[in-house]
Amino acid sequence: DQQVKQNSPSLSVQEGRISILNCDYTNSMFDYFLWYKKYPAEGPTFLISISSIKDKNEDGRFTVFLNKSAKHLSLHIVPSQPGDSAVYFCAATDFGNEKLTFGTGTRLTIIP
Amino acid sequence: DAGITQSPRYKITETGRQVTLMCHQTWSHSYMFWYRQDLGHGLRLIYYSAAADITDKGEVSDGYVVSRSKTENFPLTLESATRSQTSVYFCASSPGGGTEAFFGQGTRLTVV
């Protein structure tokens, strides 16, 4: 039972345009969500997070939106740069539980 | 070096052999985790530890054993390796309190 789903295995975006990566979850207990970025042969690195008490969190070019009623979150990258080409994982957890549940990942390719 | 390190980076072993993957962190984080990454499955939790001598199973713990006698080390042992355990293994640590986890660079394990 996949509690965190990333339905797009891959996404290609032109450099300078907006990249939108989507994530859905089924567990209503999840209240903290994170995005990780992963380059080949490296470990995932934390990118941005959002608590369920917010619907938006912004950090530079990266914005995460949370729609609790739809159990959906998205990561927006504006403008997209070649260095953004990586696999992006969505993750979720519930308060007091330090375990992260990950999605299957989306491979983002930025086309120069 | 500060941070979280895994060893070895690459390992080939035979079916039925016991193999141990090492993980060491220098931050004195309370929480440590082992994940495996497989195509189509994302990152799945194998085991985690909330503190020295406290460990618990994750989603895919069968065939794996962990120990945590010291806060900084969290070795993962495959008791009798099987081909289905061919994967990339990531160790992570977290200070807890709802903050993000920090990942090592991974160990690519091939069971032949």
mmCIF file with all atom_site columns, N, CA and C in Angstrom, chain A residues 52-105:
data_model
loop_
_atom_site.group_PDB
_atom_site.id
_atom_site.type_symbol
_atom_site.label_atom_id
_atom_site.label_alt_id
_atom_site.label_comp_id
_atom_site.label_asym_id
_atom_site.label_entity_id
_atom_site.label_seq_id
_atom_site.pdbx_PDB_ins_code
_atom_site.Cartn_x
_atom_site.Cartn_y
_atom_site.Cartn_z
_atom_site.occupancy
_atom_site.B_iso_or_equiv
_atom_site.pdbx_formal_charge
_atom_site.auth_seq_id
_atom_site.auth_comp_id
_atom_site.auth_asym_id
_atom_site.auth_atom_id
_atom_site.pdbx_PDB_model_num
ATOM 1   N N  . SER A 1 52  ? 1.573  20.861 8.130   1.00 0.00 ? 52  SER A N  1
ATOM 2   C CA . SER A 1 52  ? 0.166  20.839 7.739   1.00 0.00 ? 52  SER A CA 1
ATOM 3   C C  . SER A 1 52  ? -0.604 22.081 8.193   1.00 0.00 ? 52  SER A C  1
ATOM 4   N N  . ILE A 1 53  ? 0.002  22.900 9.039   1.00 0.00 ? 53  ILE A N  1
ATOM 5   C CA . ILE A 1 53  ? -0.680 24.124 9.461   1.00 0.00 ? 53  ILE A CA 1
ATOM 6   C C  . ILE A 1 53  ? -0.523 25.239 8.422   1.00 0.00 ? 53  ILE A C  1
ATOM 7   N N  . LYS A 1 54  ? 0.301  24.979 7.415   1.00 0.00 ? 54  LYS A N  1
ATOM 8   C CA . LYS A 1 54  ? 0.512  25.950 6.351   1.00 0.00 ? 54  LYS A CA 1
ATOM 9   C C  . LYS A 1 54  ? 0.006  25.380 5.033   1.00 0.00 ? 54  LYS A C  1
ATOM 10  N N  . ASP A 1 55  ? -0.214 26.259 4.060   1.00 0.00 ? 55  ASP A N  1
ATOM 11  C CA . ASP A 1 55  ? -0.538 25.756 2.732   1.00 0.00 ? 55  ASP A CA 1
ATOM 12  C C  . ASP A 1 55  ? 0.527  26.126 1.700   1.00 0.00 ? 55  ASP A C  1
ATOM 13  N N  . LYS A 1 56  ? 1.519  26.872 2.139   1.00 0.00 ? 56  LYS A N  1
ATOM 14  C CA . LYS A 1 56  ? 2.584  27.269 1.219   1.00 0.00 ? 56  LYS A CA 1
ATOM 15  C C  . LYS A 1 56  ? 3.855  27.541 2.004   1.00 0.00 ? 56  LYS A C  1
ATOM 16  N N  . ASN A 1 57  ? 4.972  27.137 1.417   1.00 0.00 ? 57  ASN A N  1
ATOM 17  C CA . ASN A 1 57  ? 6.272  27.483 1.983   1.00 0.00 ? 57  ASN A CA 1
ATOM 18  C C  . ASN A 1 57  ? 7.226  27.752 0.833   1.00 0.00 ? 57  ASN A C  1
ATOM 19  N N  . GLU A 1 58  ? 7.951  28.851 0.955   1.00 0.00 ? 58  GLU A N  1
ATOM 20  C CA . GLU A 1 58  ? 8.795  29.305 -0.138  1.00 0.00 ? 58  GLU A CA 1
ATOM 21  C C  . GLU A 1 58  ? 10.240 29.423 0.321   1.00 0.00 ? 58  GLU A C  1
ATOM 22  N N  . ASP A 1 59  ? 11.163 29.014 -0.549  1.00 0.00 ? 59  ASP A N  1
ATOM 23  C CA . ASP A 1 59  ? 12.586 29.165 -0.249  1.00 0.00 ? 59  ASP A CA 1
ATOM 24  C C  . ASP A 1 59  ? 13.313 29.415 -1.567  1.00 0.00 ? 59  ASP A C  1
ATOM 25  N N  . GLY A 1 60  ? 13.523 30.683 -1.857  1.00 0.00 ? 60  GLY A N  1
ATOM 26  C CA . GLY A 1 60  ? 14.194 31.022 -3.103  1.00 0.00 ? 60  GLY A CA 1
ATOM 27  C C  . GLY A 1 60  ? 13.368 30.637 -4.315  1.00 0.00 ? 60  GLY A C  1
ATOM 28  N N  . ARG A 1 61  ? 13.953 29.809 -5.172  1.00 0.00 ? 61  ARG A N  1
ATOM 29  C CA . ARG A 1 61  ? 13.245 29.380 -6.380  1.00 0.00 ? 61  ARG A CA 1
ATOM 30  C C  . ARG A 1 61  ? 12.251 28.253 -6.123  1.00 0.00 ? 61  ARG A C  1
ATOM 31  N N  . PHE A 1 62  ? 12.246 27.729 -4.918  1.00 0.00 ? 62  PHE A N  1
ATOM 32  C CA . PHE A 1 62  ? 11.438 26.552 -4.596  1.00 0.00 ? 62  PHE A CA 1
ATOM 33  C C  . PHE A 1 62  ? 10.250 26.928 -3.712  1.00 0.00 ? 62  PHE A C  1
ATOM 34  N N  . THR A 1 63  ? 9.074  26.470 -4.121  1.00 0.00 ? 63  THR A N  1
ATOM 35  C CA . THR A 1 63  ? 7.859  26.684 -3.336  1.00 0.00 ? 63  THR A CA 1
ATOM 36  C C  . THR A 1 63  ? 7.117  25.365 -3.247  1.00 0.00 ? 63  THR A C  1
ATOM 37  N N  . VAL A 1 64  ? 6.688  25.034 -2.058  1.00 0.00 ? 64  VAL A N  1
ATOM 38  C CA . VAL A 1 64  ? 5.871  23.844 -1.889  1.00 0.00 ? 64  VAL A CA 1
ATOM 39  C C  . VAL A 1 64  ? 4.469  24.287 -1.480  1.00 0.00 ? 64  VAL A C  1
ATOM 40  N N  . PHE A 1 65  ? 3.470  23.693 -2.126  1.00 0.00 ? 65  PHE A N  1
ATOM 41  C CA . PHE A 1 65  ? 2.070  23.969 -1.841  1.00 0.00 ? 65  PHE A CA 1
ATOM 42  C C  . PHE A 1 65  ? 1.433  22.705 -1.269  1.00 0.00 ? 65  PHE A C  1
ATOM 43  N N  . LEU A 1 66  ? 0.594  22.891 -0.262  1.00 0.00 ? 66  LEU A N  1
ATOM 44  C CA . LEU A 1 66  ? -0.089 21.771 0.356   1.00 0.00 ? 66  LEU A CA 1
ATOM 45  C C  . LEU A 1 66  ? -1.595 21.995 0.308   1.00 0.00 ? 66  LEU A C  1
ATOM 46  N N  . ASN A 1 67  ? -2.306 21.021 -0.234  1.00 0.00 ? 67  ASN A N  1
ATOM 47  C CA . ASN A 1 67  ? -3.772 21.036 -0.247  1.00 0.00 ? 67  ASN A CA 1
ATOM 48  C C  . ASN A 1 67  ? -4.234 19.847 0.594   1.00 0.00 ? 67  ASN A C  1
ATOM 49  N N  . LYS A 1 68  ? -4.553 20.132 1.859   1.00 0.00 ? 68  LYS A N  1
ATOM 50  C CA . LYS A 1 68  ? -4.876 19.048 2.787   1.00 0.00 ? 68  LYS A CA 1
ATOM 51  C C  . LYS A 1 68  ? -6.149 18.328 2.415   1.00 0.00 ? 68  LYS A C  1
ATOM 52  N N  . SER A 1 69  ? -7.136 19.058 1.941   1.00 0.00 ? 69  SER A N  1
ATOM 53  C CA . SER A 1 69  ? -8.417 18.422 1.613   1.00 0.00 ? 69  SER A CA 1
ATOM 54  C C  . SER A 1 69  ? -8.254 17.432 0.466   1.00 0.00 ? 69  SER A C  1
ATOM 55  N N  . ALA A 1 70  ? -7.359 17.756 -0.444  1.00 0.00 ? 70  ALA A N  1
ATOM 56  C CA . ALA A 1 70  ? -7.111 16.857 -1.578  1.00 0.00 ? 70  ALA A CA 1
ATOM 57  C C  . ALA A 1 70  ? -5.992 15.869 -1.291  1.00 0.00 ? 70  ALA A C  1
ATOM 58  N N  . LYS A 1 71  ? -5.332 16.027 -0.162  1.00 0.00 ? 71  LYS A N  1
ATOM 59  C CA . LYS A 1 71  ? -4.155 15.205 0.187   1.00 0.00 ? 71  LYS A CA 1
ATOM 60  C C  . LYS A 1 71  ? -3.141 15.260 -0.948  1.00 0.00 ? 71  LYS A C  1
ATOM 61  N N  . HIS A 1 72  ? -2.798 16.463 -1.300  1.00 0.00 ? 72  HIS A N  1
ATOM 62  C CA . HIS A 1 72  ? -1.930 16.691 -2.449  1.00 0.00 ? 72  HIS A CA 1
ATOM 63  C C  . HIS A 1 72  ? -0.930 17.792 -2.132  1.00 0.00 ? 72  HIS A C  1
ATOM 64  N N  . LEU A 1 73  ? 0.317  17.564 -2.537  1.00 0.00 ? 73  LEU A N  1
ATOM 65  C CA . LEU A 1 73  ? 1.285  18.647 -2.469  1.00 0.00 ? 73  LEU A CA 1
ATOM 66  C C  . LEU A 1 73  ? 2.067  18.724 -3.761  1.00 0.00 ? 73  LEU A C  1
ATOM 67  N N  . SER A 1 74  ? 2.593  19.912 -4.001  1.00 0.00 ? 74  SER A N  1
ATOM 68  C CA . SER A 1 74  ? 3.356  20.107 -5.225  1.00 0.00 ? 74  SER A CA 1
ATOM 69  C C  . SER A 1 74  ? 4.585  20.960 -4.924  1.00 0.00 ? 74  SER A C  1
ATOM 70  N N  . LEU A 1 75  ? 5.590  20.738 -5.718  1.00 0.00 ? 75  LEU A N  1
ATOM 71  C CA . LEU A 1 75  ? 6.837  21.508 -5.634  1.00 0.00 ? 75  LEU A CA 1
ATOM 72  C C  . LEU A 1 75  ? 6.979  22.297 -6.932  1.00 0.00 ? 75  LEU A C  1
ATOM 73  N N  . HIS A 1 76  ? 7.114  23.616 -6.790  1.00 0.00 ? 76  HIS A N  1
ATOM 74  C CA . HIS A 1 76  ? 7.305  24.475 -7.938  1.00 0.00 ? 76  HIS A CA 1
ATOM 75  C C  . HIS A 1 76  ? 8.737  24.995 -7.942  1.00 0.00 ? 76  HIS A C  1
ATOM 76  N N  . ILE A 1 77  ? 9.377  24.912 -9.078  1.00 0.00 ? 77  ILE A N  1
ATOM 77  C CA . ILE A 1 77  ? 10.737 25.432 -9.229  1.00 0.00 ? 77  ILE A CA 1
ATOM 78  C C  . ILE A 1 77  ? 10.705 26.483 -10.336 1.00 0.00 ? 77  ILE A C  1
ATOM 79  N N  . VAL A 1 78  ? 11.016 27.726 -9.931  1.00 0.00 ? 78  VAL A N  1
ATOM 80  C CA . VAL A 1 78  ? 10.962 28.826 -10.901 1.00 0.00 ? 78  VAL A CA 1
ATOM 81  C C  . VAL A 1 78  ? 12.140 29.780 -10.674 1.00 0.00 ? 78  VAL A C  1
ATOM 82  N N  . PRO A 1 79  ? 12.939 30.120 -11.685 1.00 0.00 ? 79  PRO A N  1
ATOM 83  C CA . PRO A 1 79  ? 12.963 29.439 -12.979 1.00 0.00 ? 79  PRO A CA 1
ATOM 84  C C  . PRO A 1 79  ? 13.791 28.163 -12.891 1.00 0.00 ? 79  PRO A C  1
ATOM 85  N N  . SER A 1 80  ? 13.502 27.211 -13.726 1.00 0.00 ? 80  SER A N  1
ATOM 86  C CA . SER A 1 80  ? 14.245 25.951 -13.728 1.00 0.00 ? 80  SER A CA 1
ATOM 87  C C  . SER A 1 80  ? 15.632 26.158 -14.327 1.00 0.00 ? 80  SER A C  1
ATOM 88  N N  . GLN A 1 81  ? 16.608 25.497 -13.713 1.00 0.00 ? 81  GLN A N  1
ATOM 89  C CA . GLN A 1 81  ? 17.994 25.611 -14.166 1.00 0.00 ? 81  GLN A CA 1
ATOM 90  C C  . GLN A 1 81  ? 18.549 24.216 -14.450 1.00 0.00 ? 81  GLN A C  1
ATOM 91  N N  . PRO A 1 82  ? 19.570 24.105 -15.290 1.00 0.00 ? 82  PRO A N  1
ATOM 92  C CA . PRO A 1 82  ? 20.132 22.778 -15.601 1.00 0.00 ? 82  PRO A CA 1
ATOM 93  C C  . PRO A 1 82  ? 20.548 21.988 -14.368 1.00 0.00 ? 82  PRO A C  1
ATOM 94  N N  . GLY A 1 83  ? 21.038 22.676 -13.346 1.00 0.00 ? 83  GLY A N  1
ATOM 95  C CA . GLY A 1 83  ? 21.441 21.994 -12.117 1.00 0.00 ? 83  GLY A CA 1
ATOM 96  C C  . GLY A 1 83  ? 20.285 21.404 -11.338 1.00 0.00 ? 83  GLY A C  1
ATOM 97  N N  . ASP A 1 84  ? 19.060 21.717 -11.741 1.00 0.00 ? 84  ASP A N  1
ATOM 98  C CA . ASP A 1 84  ? 17.885 21.152 -11.083 1.00 0.00 ? 84  ASP A CA 1
ATOM 99  C C  . ASP A 1 84  ? 17.583 19.746 -11.589 1.00 0.00 ? 84  ASP A C  1
ATOM 100 N N  . SER A 1 85  ? 18.244 19.324 -12.640 1.00 0.00 ? 85  SER A N  1
ATOM 101 C CA . SER A 1 85  ? 18.041 17.975 -13.173 1.00 0.00 ? 85  SER A CA 1
ATOM 102 C C  . SER A 1 85  ? 18.471 16.959 -12.119 1.00 0.00 ? 85  SER A C  1
ATOM 103 N N  . ALA A 1 86  ? 17.525 16.172 -11.656 1.00 0.00 ? 86  ALA A N  1
ATOM 104 C CA . ALA A 1 86  ? 17.761 15.226 -10.560 1.00 0.00 ? 86  ALA A CA 1
ATOM 105 C C  . ALA A 1 86  ? 16.486 14.416 -10.362 1.00 0.00 ? 86  ALA A C  1
ATOM 106 N N  . VAL A 1 87  ? 16.531 13.489 -9.432  1.00 0.00 ? 87  VAL A N  1
ATOM 107 C CA . VAL A 1 87  ? 15.323 12.785 -9.010  1.00 0.00 ? 87  VAL A CA 1
ATOM 108 C C  . VAL A 1 87  ? 14.810 13.465 -7.743  1.00 0.00 ? 87  VAL A C  1
ATOM 109 N N  . TYR A 1 88  ? 13.529 13.746 -7.714  1.00 0.00 ? 88  TYR A N  1
ATOM 110 C CA . TYR A 1 88  ? 12.917 14.411 -6.572  1.00 0.00 ? 88  TYR A CA 1
ATOM 111 C C  . TYR A 1 88  ? 11.981 13.435 -5.865  1.00 0.00 ? 88  TYR A C  1
ATOM 112 N N  . PHE A 1 89  ? 12.200 13.328 -4.563  1.00 0.00 ? 89  PHE A N  1
ATOM 113 C CA . PHE A 1 89  ? 11.359 12.457 -3.736  1.00 0.00 ? 89  PHE A CA 1
ATOM 114 C C  . PHE A 1 89  ? 10.504 13.302 -2.808  1.00 0.00 ? 89  PHE A C  1
ATOM 115 N N  . CYS A 1 90  ? 9.260  12.976 -2.750  1.00 0.00 ? 90  CYS A N  1
ATOM 116 C CA . CYS A 1 90  ? 8.341  13.520 -1.778  1.00 0.00 ? 90  CYS A CA 1
ATOM 117 C C  . CYS A 1 90  ? 8.345  12.589 -0.566  1.00 0.00 ? 90  CYS A C  1
ATOM 118 N N  . ALA A 1 91  ? 8.264  13.131 0.640   1.00 0.00 ? 91  ALA A N  1
ATOM 119 C CA . ALA A 1 91  ? 8.244  12.310 1.846   1.00 0.00 ? 91  ALA A CA 1
ATOM 120 C C  . ALA A 1 91  ? 7.253  12.903 2.843   1.00 0.00 ? 91  ALA A C  1
ATOM 121 N N  . ALA A 1 92  ? 6.750  12.053 3.710   1.00 0.00 ? 92  ALA A N  1
ATOM 122 C CA . ALA A 1 92  ? 5.769  12.502 4.693   1.00 0.00 ? 92  ALA A CA 1
ATOM 123 C C  . ALA A 1 92  ? 5.972  11.790 6.016   1.00 0.00 ? 92  ALA A C  1
ATOM 124 N N  . THR A 1 93  ? 5.529  12.450 7.079   1.00 0.00 ? 93  THR A N  1
ATOM 125 C CA . THR A 1 93  ? 5.583  11.837 8.398   1.00 0.00 ? 93  THR A CA 1
ATOM 126 C C  . THR A 1 93  ? 4.489  12.450 9.259   1.00 0.00 ? 93  THR A C  1
ATOM 127 N N  . ASP A 1 94  ? 4.249  11.837 10.428  1.00 0.00 ? 94  ASP A N  1
ATOM 128 C CA . ASP A 1 94  ? 3.291  12.440 11.350  1.00 0.00 ? 94  ASP A CA 1
ATOM 129 C C  . ASP A 1 94  ? 4.015  12.862 12.619  1.00 0.00 ? 94  ASP A C  1
ATOM 130 N N  . PHE A 1 95  ? 3.457  13.822 13.284  1.00 0.00 ? 95  PHE A N  1
ATOM 131 C CA . PHE A 1 95  ? 4.113  14.440 14.430  1.00 0.00 ? 95  PHE A CA 1
ATOM 132 C C  . PHE A 1 95  ? 4.490  13.399 15.479  1.00 0.00 ? 95  PHE A C  1
ATOM 133 N N  . GLY A 1 96  ? 5.740  13.474 15.943  1.00 0.00 ? 96  GLY A N  1
ATOM 134 C CA . GLY A 1 96  ? 6.218  12.544 16.957  1.00 0.00 ? 96  GLY A CA 1
ATOM 135 C C  . GLY A 1 96  ? 6.759  11.262 16.378  1.00 0.00 ? 96  GLY A C  1
ATOM 136 N N  . ASN A 1 97  ? 6.574  11.062 15.092  1.00 0.00 ? 97  ASN A N  1
ATOM 137 C CA . ASN A 1 97  ? 7.082  9.882  14.416  1.00 0.00 ? 97  ASN A CA 1
ATOM 138 C C  . ASN A 1 97  ? 8.191  10.333 13.482  1.00 0.00 ? 97  ASN A C  1
ATOM 139 N N  . GLU A 1 98  ? 9.401  9.968  13.773  1.00 0.00 ? 98  GLU A N  1
ATOM 140 C CA . GLU A 1 98  ? 10.530 10.464 12.994  1.00 0.00 ? 98  GLU A CA 1
ATOM 141 C C  . GLU A 1 98  ? 10.743 9.702  11.690  1.00 0.00 ? 98  GLU A C  1
ATOM 142 N N  . LYS A 1 99  ? 9.982  8.651  11.460  1.00 0.00 ? 99  LYS A N  1
ATOM 143 C CA . LYS A 1 99  ? 10.150 7.872  10.228  1.00 0.00 ? 99  LYS A CA 1
ATOM 144 C C  . LYS A 1 99  ? 9.536  8.624  9.056   1.00 0.00 ? 99  LYS A C  1
ATOM 145 N N  . LEU A 1 100 ? 10.252 8.621  7.948   1.00 0.00 ? 100 LEU A N  1
ATOM 146 C CA . LEU A 1 100 ? 9.739  9.232  6.728   1.00 0.00 ? 100 LEU A CA 1
ATOM 147 C C  . LEU A 1 100 ? 9.215  8.154  5.797   1.00 0.00 ? 100 LEU A C  1
ATOM 148 N N  . THR A 1 101 ? 8.061  8.431  5.182   1.00 0.00 ? 101 THR A N  1
ATOM 149 C CA . THR A 1 101 ? 7.530  7.570  4.137   1.00 0.00 ? 101 THR A CA 1
ATOM 150 C C  . THR A 1 101 ? 7.729  8.302  2.820   1.00 0.00 ? 101 THR A C  1
ATOM 151 N N  . PHE A 1 102 ? 8.427  7.646  1.899   1.00 0.00 ? 102 PHE A N  1
ATOM 152 C CA . PHE A 1 102 ? 8.799  8.278  0.640   1.00 0.00 ? 102 PHE A CA 1
ATOM 153 C C  . PHE A 1 102 ? 7.916  7.841  -0.514  1.00 0.00 ? 102 PHE A C  1
ATOM 154 N N  . GLY A 1 103 ? 7.793  8.736  -1.487  1.00 0.00 ? 103 GLY A N  1
ATOM 155 C CA . GLY A 1 103 ? 7.206  8.374  -2.763  1.00 0.00 ? 103 GLY A CA 1
ATOM 156 C C  . GLY A 1 103 ? 8.246  7.701  -3.642  1.00 0.00 ? 103 GLY A C  1
ATOM 157 N N  . THR A 1 104 ? 7.833  7.360  -4.850  1.00 0.00 ? 104 THR A N  1
ATOM 158 C CA . THR A 1 104 ? 8.711  6.612  -5.747  1.00 0.00 ? 104 THR A CA 1
ATOM 159 C C  . THR A 1 104 ? 9.670  7.498  -6.534  1.00 0.00 ? 104 THR A C  1
ATOM 160 N N  . GLY A 1 105 ? 9.462  8.805  -6.467  1.00 0.00 ? 105 GLY A N  1
ATOM 161 C CA . GLY A 1 105 ? 10.390 9.729  -7.113  1.00 0.00 ? 105 GLY A CA 1
ATOM 162 C C  . GLY A 1 105 ? 9.953  10.152 -8.506  1.00 0.00 ? 105 GLY A C  1
#
